[in-house]
Coordinates of C-alpha atoms in Angstrom, one line a residue:
M1359 CA 0.0 0.1 0.0
K1360 CA 1.4 3.4 -0.9
K1361 CA 2.0 6.2 1.5
S1362 CA -0.6 8.4 -0.4
D1363 CA -3.3 5.4 0.2
H1364 CA -2.6 5.4 3.9
L1365 CA -2.8 9.2 4.1
A1366 CA -6.2 9.0 2.0
R1367 CA -7.4 6.2 4.6
L1368 CA -6.4 8.3 7.5
G1369 CA -8.0 11.3 6.1
K1370 CA -11.3 9.4 5.9
V1371 CA -11.0 8.1 9.4
A1372 CA -10.2 11.8 10.5
I1373 CA -13.4 12.9 8.6
T1374 CA -15.5 10.0 10.4
I1375 CA -14.0 11.0 13.8
Q1376 CA -14.8 14.6 13.3
K1377 CA -18.3 13.7 12.2
T1378 CA -18.9 11.3 15.2
T1379 CA -17.5 14.1 17.3
K1380 CA -19.9 16.5 16.0
I1381 CA -22.8 14.3 16.5
T1382 CA -21.7 13.3 20.0
I1383 CA -21.3 17.3 21.0
N1384 CA -24.9 17.7 19.6
F1385 CA -26.4 14.7 21.4
V1386 CA -24.6 16.0 24.8
K1387 CA -26.1 19.4 24.1
D1388 CA -29.4 17.9 23.4
A1389 CA -29.1 15.6 26.4
K1390 CA -28.4 18.7 28.5
A1391 CA -31.4 20.6 27.4
W1392 CA -33.4 17.3 27.9
S1393 CA -32.1 17.2 31.2
K1394 CA -32.8 20.8 31.9
E1395 CA -36.7 20.3 30.8
A1396 CA -37.0 17.3 32.5
N1397 CA -35.7 19.0 35.9
K1398 CA -38.1 21.9 35.1
R1399 CA -41.2 19.3 34.8
A1400 CA -40.0 17.3 37.7
E1401 CA -39.7 20.5 39.9
Q1402 CA -43.3 21.7 38.8
I1403 CA -44.7 18.2 39.5
S1404 CA -43.0 18.2 42.9
N1405 CA -44.5 21.7 43.6
T1406 CA -47.8 20.5 42.8
A1407 CA -47.6 17.3 44.9
I1408 CA -46.6 19.5 47.8
V1409 CA -49.8 21.9 47.0
M1410 CA -51.8 18.9 46.9
A1411 CA -50.5 17.4 50.1
N1412 CA -50.8 20.7 51.9
T1413 CA -54.5 21.2 50.7
Q1414 CA -55.3 17.6 52.1
K1415 CA -53.9 18.6 55.4
E1416 CA -55.5 21.8 55.6
I1417 CA -58.9 20.4 54.5
S1418 CA -58.7 17.5 56.9
E1419 CA -58.0 20.2 59.9
Y1420 CA -60.6 22.4 58.7
V1421 CA -63.3 19.5 58.4
A1422 CA -62.3 18.4 62.0
S1423 CA -63.3 22.1 63.0
Y1424 CA -66.4 21.8 61.3
G1425 CA -67.1 18.6 62.8
E1426 CA -66.7 20.2 66.1
V1427 CA -69.0 22.9 65.1
V1428 CA -71.8 20.5 64.3
Q1429 CA -71.3 18.4 67.5
V1430 CA -72.1 21.8 69.4
I1431 CA -75.2 22.5 67.2
G1432 CA -76.4 19.0 68.1
Q1433 CA -75.8 19.3 71.8
L1434 CA -77.6 22.9 71.7
E1435 CA -80.7 21.1 70.0
R1436 CA -80.7 18.5 72.6
D1437 CA -80.4 21.1 75.4
F1438 CA -83.3 22.9 73.7
E1439 CA -85.5 19.9 73.8
Q1440 CA -84.7 19.1 77.3
E1441 CA -85.1 22.7 78.7
S1442 CA -88.4 23.7 80.3
D1443 CA -87.5 27.2 81.1
D1444 CA -88.4 29.8 78.3
K1445 CA -85.6 32.3 79.0
K1446 CA -83.1 29.6 78.8
K1447 CA -84.6 28.1 75.5
K1448 CA -84.3 31.5 74.0
S1449 CA -80.7 31.8 75.0
I1450 CA -80.0 28.2 73.5
E1451 CA -82.0 29.1 70.5
A1452 CA -79.9 32.5 70.0
E1453 CA -76.7 30.3 70.3
H1454 CA -78.0 27.6 68.0
K1455 CA -78.5 30.3 65.4
K1456 CA -75.2 32.1 65.8
M1457 CA -73.5 28.4 65.6
N1458 CA -75.5 27.6 62.5
K1459 CA -74.2 30.8 60.7
V1460 CA -70.6 29.8 61.7
A1461 CA -71.3 26.4 60.3
D1462 CA -72.4 28.0 57.0
G1463 CA -69.7 30.5 56.8
M1464 CA -67.0 27.5 57.3
I1465 CA -68.7 25.7 54.4
K1466 CA -68.6 28.6 52.1
T1467 CA -64.9 29.2 53.2
L1468 CA -64.2 25.6 52.6
N1469 CA -65.7 25.9 49.2
E1470 CA -63.6 28.9 48.3
M1471 CA -60.6 27.3 49.4
L1472 CA -61.2 24.0 47.5
G1473 CA -61.9 26.0 44.3
A1474 CA -58.5 28.1 44.7
R1475 CA -56.5 25.0 45.5
M1476 CA -58.1 23.1 42.8
N1477 CA -57.3 25.8 40.2
Q1478 CA -53.6 25.9 41.6
I1479 CA -53.2 22.2 41.2
V1480 CA -54.7 22.1 37.8
D1481 CA -52.6 25.0 36.7
G1482 CA -49.5 23.2 37.9
M1483 CA -50.2 20.1 36.2
I1484 CA -51.0 21.9 32.8
E1485 CA -47.7 23.7 33.3
A1486 CA -45.8 20.8 33.9
S1487 CA -47.3 19.0 30.9
T1488 CA -47.0 22.2 28.6
L1489 CA -43.4 22.9 28.9
A1490 CA -41.2 23.0 26.2
P1491 CA -41.7 19.4 24.3
L1492 CA -38.4 17.2 24.7
K1493 CA -37.1 17.2 21.1
K1494 CA -35.4 13.9 19.3
R1495 CA -32.6 14.1 16.8

């Protein structure tokens, strides 16, 4: 084999290595971009999961408080039925009315809280799913 043939083969090998290196560099760039996007998605999903967990905890606590109010209302109703003194009945009735307003307010607040949190959760899920799409080469 002549020297020129060896040089030609080496030239072809060098070109192949150059092309392979360029492809590898592009792949690494793409992988970094994919990783960055995947991290953004993972962070958004994690944030949404935290909001969901906090919402569940807050709702549980709120429902427990509401349960206590309902128990007080129930006790007032039993006291009213057992009471024979009209003055005490009126006092119990006034307290019962006040506690019913508290319970109604709690339900309204819970509905508003749920609506706002559900919107936040859905927005987070949408954002996580609509980040820049991962591209393939």
